mmCIF file of C-alpha atoms in Angstrom:
data_model
loop_
_atom_site.group_PDB
_atom_site.id
_atom_site.type_symbol
_atom_site.label_atom_id
_atom_site.label_comp_id
_atom_site.label_asym_id
_atom_site.label_seq_id
_atom_site.Cartn_x
_atom_site.Cartn_y
_atom_site.Cartn_z
ATOM 1 C CA MET A 1 -10.156 -14.942 25.865
ATOM 2 C CA ILE A 2 -8.328 -15.960 23.227
ATOM 3 C CA ALA A 3 -8.817 -15.665 19.886
ATOM 4 C CA ALA A 4 -10.142 -18.015 17.045
ATOM 5 C CA PRO A 5 -7.309 -19.255 14.847
ATOM 6 C CA PRO A 6 -7.223 -17.577 11.535
ATOM 7 C CA ARG A 7 -8.454 -19.121 8.441
ATOM 8 C CA VAL A 8 -5.370 -20.194 6.202
ATOM 9 C CA ARG A 9 -5.016 -19.656 2.854
ATOM 10 C CA THR A 10 -3.136 -22.061 0.612
ATOM 11 C CA GLU A 11 -3.703 -20.121 -2.602
ATOM 12 C CA VAL A 12 -0.928 -18.353 -5.108
ATOM 13 C CA LYS A 13 -0.537 -15.431 -3.953
ATOM 14 C CA ARG A 14 0.211 -12.383 -5.329
ATOM 15 C CA ILE A 15 3.672 -11.026 -4.812
ATOM 16 C CA GLY A 16 4.966 -7.125 -5.009
ATOM 17 C CA PHE A 17 6.831 -4.528 -3.859
ATOM 18 C CA LEU A 18 5.943 -1.460 -1.622
ATOM 19 C CA SER A 19 8.913 1.563 -2.660
ATOM 20 C CA PHE A 20 8.978 3.899 0.137
ATOM 21 C CA GLY A 21 11.629 5.996 -2.359
ATOM 22 C CA HIS A 22 13.887 8.111 -0.490
ATOM 23 C CA TRP A 23 16.595 10.140 -1.906
ATOM 24 C CA THR A 24 19.623 11.324 -0.018
ATOM 25 C CA PRO A 25 22.918 13.478 -1.583
ATOM 26 C CA SER A 26 25.049 10.771 0.174
ATOM 27 C CA PRO A 27 27.157 9.021 -2.162
ATOM 28 C CA GLN A 28 26.390 5.625 -0.155
ATOM 29 C CA SER A 29 23.025 6.024 -2.239
ATOM 30 C CA GLN A 30 21.898 5.151 -5.210
ATOM 31 C CA ALA A 31 18.760 7.401 -5.728
ATOM 32 C CA ARG A 32 20.820 11.083 -4.635
ATOM 33 C CA THR A 33 17.823 12.783 -5.963
ATOM 34 C CA ALA A 34 14.433 12.890 -7.216
ATOM 35 C CA ALA A 35 14.656 12.457 -10.453
ATOM 36 C CA ASP A 36 16.452 9.352 -10.339
ATOM 37 C CA VAL A 37 13.643 7.732 -7.367
ATOM 38 C CA LEU A 38 11.465 8.787 -10.208
ATOM 39 C CA GLN A 39 12.508 7.492 -13.066
ATOM 40 C CA GLN A 40 14.165 4.109 -10.926
ATOM 41 C CA SER A 41 10.259 3.690 -9.706
ATOM 42 C CA ILE A 42 9.949 2.810 -13.150
ATOM 43 C CA GLU A 43 12.624 1.187 -14.331
ATOM 44 C CA LEU A 44 12.357 -1.215 -11.586
ATOM 45 C CA ALA A 45 8.564 -2.168 -12.397
ATOM 46 C CA VAL A 46 9.585 -2.442 -15.541
ATOM 47 C CA ALA A 47 11.878 -5.374 -13.998
ATOM 48 C CA ALA A 48 9.365 -6.795 -11.615
ATOM 49 C CA GLU A 49 7.308 -7.218 -14.486
ATOM 50 C CA GLU A 50 9.604 -9.380 -16.407
ATOM 51 C CA LEU A 51 10.042 -11.694 -13.312
ATOM 52 C CA GLY A 52 6.990 -11.965 -12.851
ATOM 53 C CA ALA A 53 6.398 -10.155 -10.548
ATOM 54 C CA ASP A 54 2.769 -8.702 -9.391
ATOM 55 C CA GLY A 55 2.688 -5.760 -7.474
ATOM 56 C CA ALA A 56 4.193 -2.123 -7.575
ATOM 57 C CA TYR A 57 3.626 -0.025 -4.974
ATOM 58 C CA PHE A 58 4.840 3.246 -3.448
ATOM 59 C CA ARG A 59 4.807 4.976 -0.305
ATOM 60 C CA VAL A 60 2.963 8.389 -0.164
ATOM 61 C CA HIS A 61 4.958 10.884 2.305
ATOM 62 C CA HIS A 62 4.021 14.375 1.373
ATOM 63 C CA PHE A 63 7.228 17.365 2.921
ATOM 64 C CA ALA A 64 10.013 14.444 2.463
ATOM 65 C CA ARG A 65 12.435 13.820 0.628
ATOM 66 C CA GLN A 66 9.912 10.803 -0.510
ATOM 67 C CA LEU A 67 7.937 10.357 -3.577
ATOM 68 C CA SER A 68 4.813 12.420 -3.027
ATOM 69 C CA SER A 69 3.094 13.000 -6.511
ATOM 70 C CA PRO A 70 1.484 8.724 -7.290
ATOM 71 C CA PHE A 71 0.050 9.771 -10.431
ATOM 72 C CA PRO A 72 2.112 10.861 -12.781
ATOM 73 C CA LEU A 73 4.107 7.777 -11.278
ATOM 74 C CA LEU A 74 1.787 5.645 -11.776
ATOM 75 C CA ALA A 75 0.456 7.020 -15.632
ATOM 76 C CA ALA A 76 3.839 7.123 -16.293
ATOM 77 C CA ILE A 77 4.655 2.647 -14.908
ATOM 78 C CA GLY A 78 1.508 2.346 -16.749
ATOM 79 C CA ALA A 79 2.536 2.920 -20.213
ATOM 80 C CA ARG A 80 5.633 1.424 -19.771
ATOM 81 C CA THR A 81 3.782 -2.080 -18.233
ATOM 82 C CA SER A 82 1.010 -4.013 -19.315
ATOM 83 C CA ARG A 83 0.409 -6.370 -16.638
ATOM 84 C CA ILE A 84 1.824 -6.024 -13.478
ATOM 85 C CA GLU A 85 -0.704 -3.742 -10.837
ATOM 86 C CA ILE A 86 0.064 -0.245 -9.775
ATOM 87 C CA GLY A 87 -0.402 1.005 -6.809
ATOM 88 C CA THR A 88 -0.203 2.903 -3.802
ATOM 89 C CA GLY A 89 0.555 1.778 0.142
ATOM 90 C CA VAL A 90 -1.024 4.366 0.868
ATOM 91 C CA ILE A 91 -2.241 8.066 -0.195
ATOM 92 C CA ASP A 92 -2.049 10.712 2.982
ATOM 93 C CA MET A 93 -6.210 11.063 2.115
ATOM 94 C CA ARG A 94 -5.629 14.340 4.621
ATOM 95 C CA TYR A 95 -3.868 16.261 1.999
ATOM 96 C CA GLU A 96 -5.949 15.285 -1.079
ATOM 97 C CA ASN A 97 -8.812 17.431 -2.869
ATOM 98 C CA PRO A 98 -10.955 14.323 -3.668
ATOM 99 C CA LEU A 99 -12.202 15.358 -6.553
ATOM 100 C CA TYR A 100 -8.758 15.896 -8.570
ATOM 101 C CA MET A 101 -7.596 12.552 -7.175
ATOM 102 C CA ALA A 102 -10.715 11.030 -8.824
ATOM 103 C CA GLU A 103 -9.843 12.847 -12.195
ATOM 104 C CA ASP A 104 -5.898 11.364 -11.700
ATOM 105 C CA ALA A 105 -6.711 8.401 -10.877
ATOM 106 C CA GLY A 106 -9.686 7.967 -13.397
ATOM 107 C CA ALA A 107 -6.641 8.855 -15.756
ATOM 108 C CA ALA A 108 -3.975 6.641 -14.212
ATOM 109 C CA ASP A 109 -5.817 3.681 -14.280
ATOM 110 C CA LEU A 110 -7.107 3.776 -17.815
ATOM 111 C CA ILE A 111 -3.730 4.217 -19.111
ATOM 112 C CA SER A 112 -3.112 1.605 -17.093
ATOM 113 C CA GLY A 113 -6.331 -0.788 -18.427
ATOM 114 C CA GLY A 114 -7.721 -1.035 -15.408
ATOM 115 C CA ARG A 115 -4.626 -1.746 -12.991
ATOM 116 C CA LEU A 116 -4.394 0.136 -10.727
ATOM 117 C CA GLN A 117 -4.645 -0.388 -7.234
ATOM 118 C CA LEU A 118 -4.510 2.626 -5.085
ATOM 119 C CA GLY A 119 -4.037 2.312 -1.433
ATOM 120 C CA ILE A 120 -5.843 5.269 0.596
ATOM 121 C CA SER A 121 -6.201 6.209 4.482
ATOM 122 C CA ARG A 122 -5.951 8.248 7.756
ATOM 123 C CA GLY A 123 -2.159 8.664 6.944
ATOM 124 C CA SER A 124 0.603 7.948 9.469
ATOM 125 C CA PRO A 125 2.719 10.460 11.361
ATOM 126 C CA GLU A 126 4.605 12.898 8.862
ATOM 127 C CA GLN A 127 7.568 15.880 8.327
ATOM 128 C CA VAL A 128 5.546 18.805 9.207
ATOM 129 C CA VAL A 129 2.769 19.544 12.265
ATOM 130 C CA GLU A 130 -0.766 19.159 10.549
ATOM 131 C CA GLY A 131 0.799 19.416 7.942
ATOM 132 C CA TYR A 132 -2.713 18.994 5.635
ATOM 133 C CA LYS A 133 -3.389 22.846 7.056
ATOM 134 C CA TYR A 134 -0.623 23.848 3.888
ATOM 135 C CA PHE A 135 -2.781 22.209 2.045
ATOM 136 C CA GLY A 136 -5.718 24.292 2.334
ATOM 137 C CA TYR A 137 -7.270 21.573 4.274
ATOM 138 C CA VAL A 138 -9.021 22.073 8.380
ATOM 139 C CA PRO A 139 -11.125 19.659 9.868
ATOM 140 C CA PRO A 140 -14.518 21.722 10.223
ATOM 141 C CA GLU A 141 -15.295 21.780 13.473
ATOM 142 C CA GLY A 142 -16.220 18.745 15.986
ATOM 143 C CA MET A 143 -13.760 16.390 13.373
ATOM 144 C CA ASP A 144 -10.431 15.609 13.689
ATOM 145 C CA ALA A 145 -7.400 14.970 11.208
ATOM 146 C CA ALA A 146 -8.850 11.234 11.182
ATOM 147 C CA ASP A 147 -12.507 12.099 10.773
ATOM 148 C CA LEU A 148 -11.552 15.143 7.593
ATOM 149 C CA ALA A 149 -9.504 11.572 6.029
ATOM 150 C CA ARG A 150 -12.610 9.937 6.149
ATOM 151 C CA GLU A 151 -14.677 12.164 5.002
ATOM 152 C CA HIS A 152 -12.491 12.555 1.688
ATOM 153 C CA ALA A 153 -12.423 9.437 1.558
ATOM 154 C CA ARG A 154 -16.191 9.335 1.102
ATOM 155 C CA ILE A 155 -16.854 11.794 -1.309
ATOM 156 C CA PHE A 156 -13.366 10.188 -3.148
ATOM 157 C CA LEU A 157 -15.186 6.403 -3.050
ATOM 158 C CA GLY A 158 -18.687 8.310 -4.367
ATOM 159 C CA VAL A 159 -17.627 10.462 -7.625
ATOM 160 C CA ILE A 160 -15.384 7.415 -8.870
ATOM 161 C CA GLU A 161 -18.552 5.123 -8.967
ATOM 162 C CA GLY A 162 -19.123 7.752 -11.898
ATOM 163 C CA GLU A 163 -23.218 9.021 -10.998
ATOM 164 C CA GLY A 164 -23.594 12.308 -12.241
ATOM 165 C CA PHE A 165 -24.161 14.844 -9.332
ATOM 166 C CA ALA A 166 -22.974 18.453 -11.166
ATOM 167 C CA GLU A 167 -25.591 20.824 -12.683
ATOM 168 C CA PRO A 168 -24.734 21.264 -16.290
ATOM 169 C CA ASN A 169 -24.396 24.648 -18.104
ATOM 170 C CA PRO A 170 -27.416 25.820 -20.163
ATOM 171 C CA ARG A 171 -25.296 26.940 -22.594
ATOM 172 C CA PRO A 172 -21.650 25.260 -22.777
ATOM 173 C CA MET A 173 -18.853 25.264 -24.457
ATOM 174 C CA PHE A 174 -19.398 21.442 -25.968
ATOM 175 C CA PRO A 175 -22.447 19.635 -25.743
ATOM 176 C CA ASN A 176 -23.436 17.633 -23.063
ATOM 177 C CA PRO A 177 -25.119 14.107 -22.257
ATOM 178 C CA PRO A 178 -28.000 14.457 -20.638
ATOM 179 C CA GLY A 179 -28.636 14.728 -17.198
ATOM 180 C CA LEU A 180 -25.963 15.167 -14.529
ATOM 181 C CA LEU A 181 -22.351 15.657 -15.041
ATOM 182 C CA ARG A 182 -19.518 13.190 -13.584
ATOM 183 C CA ILE A 183 -16.069 13.166 -13.017
ATOM 184 C CA GLU A 184 -14.386 12.540 -16.071
ATOM 185 C CA PRO A 185 -12.371 10.613 -17.020
ATOM 186 C CA HIS A 186 -14.721 7.600 -15.593
ATOM 187 C CA SER A 187 -12.780 4.191 -15.625
ATOM 188 C CA PRO A 188 -15.187 1.545 -14.423
ATOM 189 C CA GLY A 189 -14.255 -0.817 -11.812
ATOM 190 C CA LEU A 190 -12.023 1.081 -9.624
ATOM 191 C CA ARG A 191 -13.774 1.548 -7.279
ATOM 192 C CA GLU A 192 -13.387 -2.604 -6.315
ATOM 193 C CA ARG A 193 -9.741 -1.553 -6.478
ATOM 194 C CA ILE A 194 -9.234 0.472 -4.385
ATOM 195 C CA TRP A 195 -8.036 -0.401 -0.732
ATOM 196 C CA TRP A 196 -7.637 1.361 3.200
ATOM 197 C CA GLY A 197 -4.504 1.220 5.349
ATOM 198 C CA ALA A 198 -5.591 0.169 8.350
ATOM 199 C CA GLY A 199 -3.494 0.005 11.661
ATOM 200 C CA THR A 200 -5.901 -1.576 14.017
ATOM 201 C CA ARG A 201 -8.236 -4.441 14.842
ATOM 202 C CA ALA A 202 -11.606 -1.653 14.529
ATOM 203 C CA THR A 203 -10.455 0.273 12.019
ATOM 204 C CA ALA A 204 -10.007 -3.163 9.477
ATOM 205 C CA GLU A 205 -13.350 -3.490 10.460
ATOM 206 C CA TRP A 206 -15.099 -0.500 9.686
ATOM 207 C CA THR A 207 -12.893 -0.919 6.549
ATOM 208 C CA ALA A 208 -14.680 -3.631 5.702
ATOM 209 C CA ALA A 209 -18.380 -2.571 6.035
ATOM 210 C CA GLN A 210 -16.968 -0.010 3.835
ATOM 211 C CA GLY A 211 -16.679 -2.284 1.071
ATOM 212 C CA LEU A 212 -13.370 -1.659 0.584
ATOM 213 C CA ASN A 213 -9.636 -3.687 0.739
ATOM 214 C CA LEU A 214 -7.661 -4.707 3.740
ATOM 215 C CA MET A 215 -4.060 -2.842 3.696
ATOM 216 C CA SER A 216 -1.847 -4.272 6.640
ATOM 217 C CA SER A 217 1.921 -2.963 6.507
ATOM 218 C CA THR A 218 4.529 -4.112 8.825
ATOM 219 C CA LEU A 219 3.685 -2.277 12.223
ATOM 220 C CA LEU A 220 -0.182 -1.732 14.176
ATOM 221 C CA SER A 221 -1.016 1.205 15.807
ATOM 222 C CA GLU A 222 -1.934 -1.176 19.219
ATOM 223 C CA ASP A 223 -0.388 -4.210 21.526
ATOM 224 C CA THR A 224 -2.089 -7.082 23.193
ATOM 225 C CA GLY A 225 1.517 -8.633 23.836
ATOM 226 C CA VAL A 226 1.208 -11.061 21.226
ATOM 227 C CA PRO A 227 3.664 -11.809 18.898
ATOM 228 C CA PHE A 228 3.631 -9.153 15.676
ATOM 229 C CA HIS A 229 1.872 -11.878 12.704
ATOM 230 C CA GLU A 230 0.064 -12.896 15.334
ATOM 231 C CA LEU A 231 -2.162 -8.897 15.934
ATOM 232 C CA GLN A 232 -2.015 -8.857 12.168
ATOM 233 C CA ALA A 233 -3.656 -12.519 11.537
ATOM 234 C CA GLU A 234 -6.628 -11.188 14.017
ATOM 235 C CA GLN A 235 -6.373 -7.737 12.373
ATOM 236 C CA ILE A 236 -7.576 -9.922 9.392
ATOM 237 C CA GLU A 237 -9.746 -12.771 10.544
ATOM 238 C CA ARG A 238 -11.824 -9.831 11.985
ATOM 239 C CA PHE A 239 -11.723 -7.395 8.826
ATOM 240 C CA ARG A 240 -12.850 -11.163 6.705
ATOM 241 C CA LYS A 241 -15.828 -11.542 9.314
ATOM 242 C CA ALA A 242 -17.021 -7.975 8.923
ATOM 243 C CA TRP A 243 -16.679 -7.896 5.180
ATOM 244 C CA THR A 244 -19.136 -11.283 5.249
ATOM 245 C CA ASP A 245 -21.623 -9.582 8.242
ATOM 246 C CA ALA A 246 -22.071 -6.312 5.832
ATOM 247 C CA GLY A 247 -23.345 -8.671 3.453
ATOM 248 C CA HIS A 248 -20.662 -7.487 0.662
ATOM 249 C CA GLU A 249 -21.368 -9.761 -2.612
ATOM 250 C CA ARG A 250 -17.100 -10.099 -3.561
ATOM 251 C CA GLU A 251 -14.790 -11.753 -2.319
ATOM 252 C CA PRO A 252 -11.945 -8.863 -1.104
ATOM 253 C CA ARG A 253 -8.366 -9.058 -0.687
ATOM 254 C CA VAL A 254 -6.125 -8.061 2.083
ATOM 255 C CA SER A 255 -2.799 -7.544 1.713
ATOM 256 C CA VAL A 256 0.348 -7.268 3.946
ATOM 257 C CA SER A 257 3.434 -5.925 3.718
ATOM 258 C CA ARG A 258 6.936 -7.476 5.418
ATOM 259 C CA SER A 259 10.887 -7.196 5.027
ATOM 260 C CA ILE A 260 12.034 -10.101 3.773
ATOM 261 C CA PHE A 261 15.783 -10.596 2.000
ATOM 262 C CA PRO A 262 17.017 -13.799 1.524
ATOM 263 C CA ILE A 263 20.555 -14.328 1.261
ATOM 264 C CA VAL A 264 21.922 -16.001 -1.440
ATOM 265 C CA ASP A 265 25.549 -14.229 -2.355
ATOM 266 C CA ASP A 266 28.648 -11.708 -0.254
ATOM 267 C CA LEU A 267 26.469 -8.940 -1.158
ATOM 268 C CA ASP A 268 23.283 -9.897 0.595
ATOM 269 C CA ARG A 269 25.545 -11.620 3.843
ATOM 270 C CA ALA A 270 28.018 -7.977 3.430
ATOM 271 C CA TYR A 271 23.555 -6.122 3.528
ATOM 272 C CA PHE A 272 20.939 -8.389 5.771
ATOM 273 C CA GLY A 273 23.782 -10.487 7.487
ATOM 274 C CA ARG A 274 22.830 -8.432 10.793
ATOM 275 C CA GLU A 275 19.094 -9.026 10.683
ATOM 276 C CA ARG A 276 19.420 -12.583 10.944
ATOM 277 C CA SER A 277 18.528 -12.048 14.331
ATOM 278 C CA SER A 278 15.713 -9.717 14.237
ATOM 279 C CA SER A 279 11.956 -9.751 16.039
ATOM 280 C CA ASP A 280 9.612 -7.464 16.565
ATOM 281 C CA SER A 281 9.265 -3.992 18.529
ATOM 282 C CA VAL A 282 7.365 -2.416 20.807
ATOM 283 C CA GLY A 283 6.730 1.396 20.830
ATOM 284 C CA PHE A 284 5.297 4.442 20.503
ATOM 285 C CA LEU A 285 3.716 6.716 17.416
ATOM 286 C CA GLU A 286 1.647 9.293 18.453
ATOM 287 C CA ASN A 287 1.171 8.787 22.088
ATOM 288 C CA GLY A 288 -0.162 4.830 21.612
ATOM 289 C CA PRO A 289 1.496 2.194 21.918
ATOM 290 C CA ALA A 290 2.151 0.074 18.752
ATOM 291 C CA ARG A 291 3.901 -3.382 17.169
ATOM 292 C CA PHE A 292 6.273 -3.107 14.773
ATOM 293 C CA GLY A 293 7.156 -6.253 13.115
ATOM 294 C CA LYS A 294 10.527 -8.512 12.290
ATOM 295 C CA THR A 295 12.660 -8.504 8.825
ATOM 296 C CA TYR A 296 13.222 -11.600 7.911
ATOM 297 C CA ALA A 297 16.878 -12.043 6.286
ATOM 298 C CA GLY A 298 18.089 -15.465 5.786
ATOM 299 C CA GLU A 299 19.293 -18.418 3.596
ATOM 300 C CA PRO A 300 16.554 -19.546 1.762
ATOM 301 C CA ASP A 301 15.998 -22.423 3.470
ATOM 302 C CA ARG A 302 15.933 -20.978 7.093
ATOM 303 C CA LEU A 303 13.263 -18.531 5.930
ATOM 304 C CA ILE A 304 10.742 -21.037 4.053
ATOM 305 C CA ALA A 305 10.563 -22.149 8.010
ATOM 306 C CA GLU A 306 10.031 -19.096 9.330
ATOM 307 C CA LEU A 307 7.798 -17.246 6.819
ATOM 308 C CA ALA A 308 5.667 -20.579 6.858
ATOM 309 C CA GLU A 309 4.777 -19.786 10.422
ATOM 310 C CA ASP A 310 3.936 -16.352 9.985
ATOM 311 C CA GLN A 311 -0.402 -16.330 10.141
ATOM 312 C CA ALA A 312 -0.123 -13.166 8.222
ATOM 313 C CA ILE A 313 0.996 -13.541 5.807
ATOM 314 C CA ALA A 314 -0.996 -17.032 5.428
ATOM 315 C CA ALA A 315 -4.255 -15.565 5.783
ATOM 316 C CA ALA A 316 -3.563 -12.729 3.243
ATOM 317 C CA ASP A 317 -4.016 -13.360 -0.967
ATOM 318 C CA THR A 318 -1.446 -10.578 -1.657
ATOM 319 C CA LEU A 319 2.037 -10.282 -0.137
ATOM 320 C CA LEU A 320 4.700 -6.902 -0.433
ATOM 321 C CA LEU A 321 7.789 -6.689 -0.237
ATOM 322 C CA THR A 322 9.543 -2.923 1.107
ATOM 323 C CA ILE A 323 12.343 -2.913 -1.039
ATOM 324 C CA PRO A 324 15.703 -0.933 -0.057
ATOM 325 C CA ASN A 325 15.772 1.690 -2.834
ATOM 326 C CA GLN A 326 18.514 3.238 -2.241
ATOM 327 C CA LEU A 327 20.275 0.362 -2.675
ATOM 328 C CA GLY A 328 19.568 0.646 -6.642
ATOM 329 C CA VAL A 329 16.922 -1.049 -9.527
ATOM 330 C CA ASP A 330 19.278 -3.759 -9.726
ATOM 331 C CA TYR A 331 20.008 -5.350 -6.562
ATOM 332 C CA CYS A 332 15.886 -4.630 -5.245
ATOM 333 C CA ALA A 333 15.438 -6.227 -8.619
ATOM 334 C CA HIS A 334 17.753 -9.263 -7.760
ATOM 335 C CA VAL A 335 16.023 -9.263 -3.682
ATOM 336 C CA LEU A 336 12.883 -9.525 -6.256
ATOM 337 C CA GLU A 337 14.395 -12.800 -7.662
ATOM 338 C CA ALA A 338 15.391 -14.205 -5.010
ATOM 339 C CA LEU A 339 12.628 -14.537 -2.965
ATOM 340 C CA LEU A 340 10.527 -15.911 -6.309
ATOM 341 C CA THR A 341 12.855 -18.168 -7.021
ATOM 342 C CA HIS A 342 14.352 -19.823 -4.100
ATOM 343 C CA VAL A 343 11.511 -19.457 -1.872
ATOM 344 C CA ALA A 344 7.989 -18.484 -3.010
ATOM 345 C CA PRO A 345 7.418 -21.965 -4.770
ATOM 346 C CA GLU A 346 8.566 -23.962 -1.685
ATOM 347 C CA LEU A 347 5.701 -21.734 0.172
ATOM 348 C CA GLY A 348 3.260 -22.786 -2.338
ATOM 349 C CA TRP A 349 2.955 -19.033 -2.927
ATOM 350 C CA ARG A 350 3.881 -20.005 -6.706
#
């Protein structure tokens, strides 16, 4: 049975960047240490805000030469910027202490003035085997790692609502408000700005049932034989239907990630000219089929024509551009500016 065409959304889109935060000691890299990546991430977020971009998002990986502890970085960006959304794509909940995370998230959100957009999920294959166990988290009997992530998420989502649940000490060091105590600091509205990174259509439906925004990346851990953007568009359509069926009152948000490189000068051509012929790829991820989206690279007029056919981008309200952070702040800002200036307006995104 052929699925109905996805509902196309033509309103102005939020456009941000997504950094994986790689560093390497290679002389060819502009980010050779963790300190380089952290400082440059802040600088790029400031530059993105000045260019008119809408979001600065960061991937979280453990046991890797990549960004791993997001909240100090998000708080620092929040203190240096005033408008841009600040988020993650995604935090692996298998590794998280939900209550400590709620404190960190509340603090970072308050520092930024309520601009946090947290993507959380079960996570992806990591650098070490069952790395979350080194953090002290072992799935209880009858649960697997995915169950562990969802349980951590359930607790986190519950406590950031702001309701009291902890019995106060009858002889506290400082006076308590009446009743049970909640996690502090509490940031009102944060619960509505939590996203789930869904890799399948079924998980997107579960995400809607939980009242979470949908974050979909450049890969899906399933394959039906159709182009990536069509499969992702179906995922988004199923999410929106499940959201309506669940009876949630607010309008959800949906983001997709893409690698998009407008070629406007010789340096762009040298870096990404060979990607003009990029196409979807199919492989295996954790012993299951997966479909990976292509890289978009080309002169602006060609990109405009190709991106206009991307059904998933059309169905989403937020587009996150994966950026090559090892090429440095100036070049990544150039990529953002080229898309915002030469491509986005012609597609009605601006």
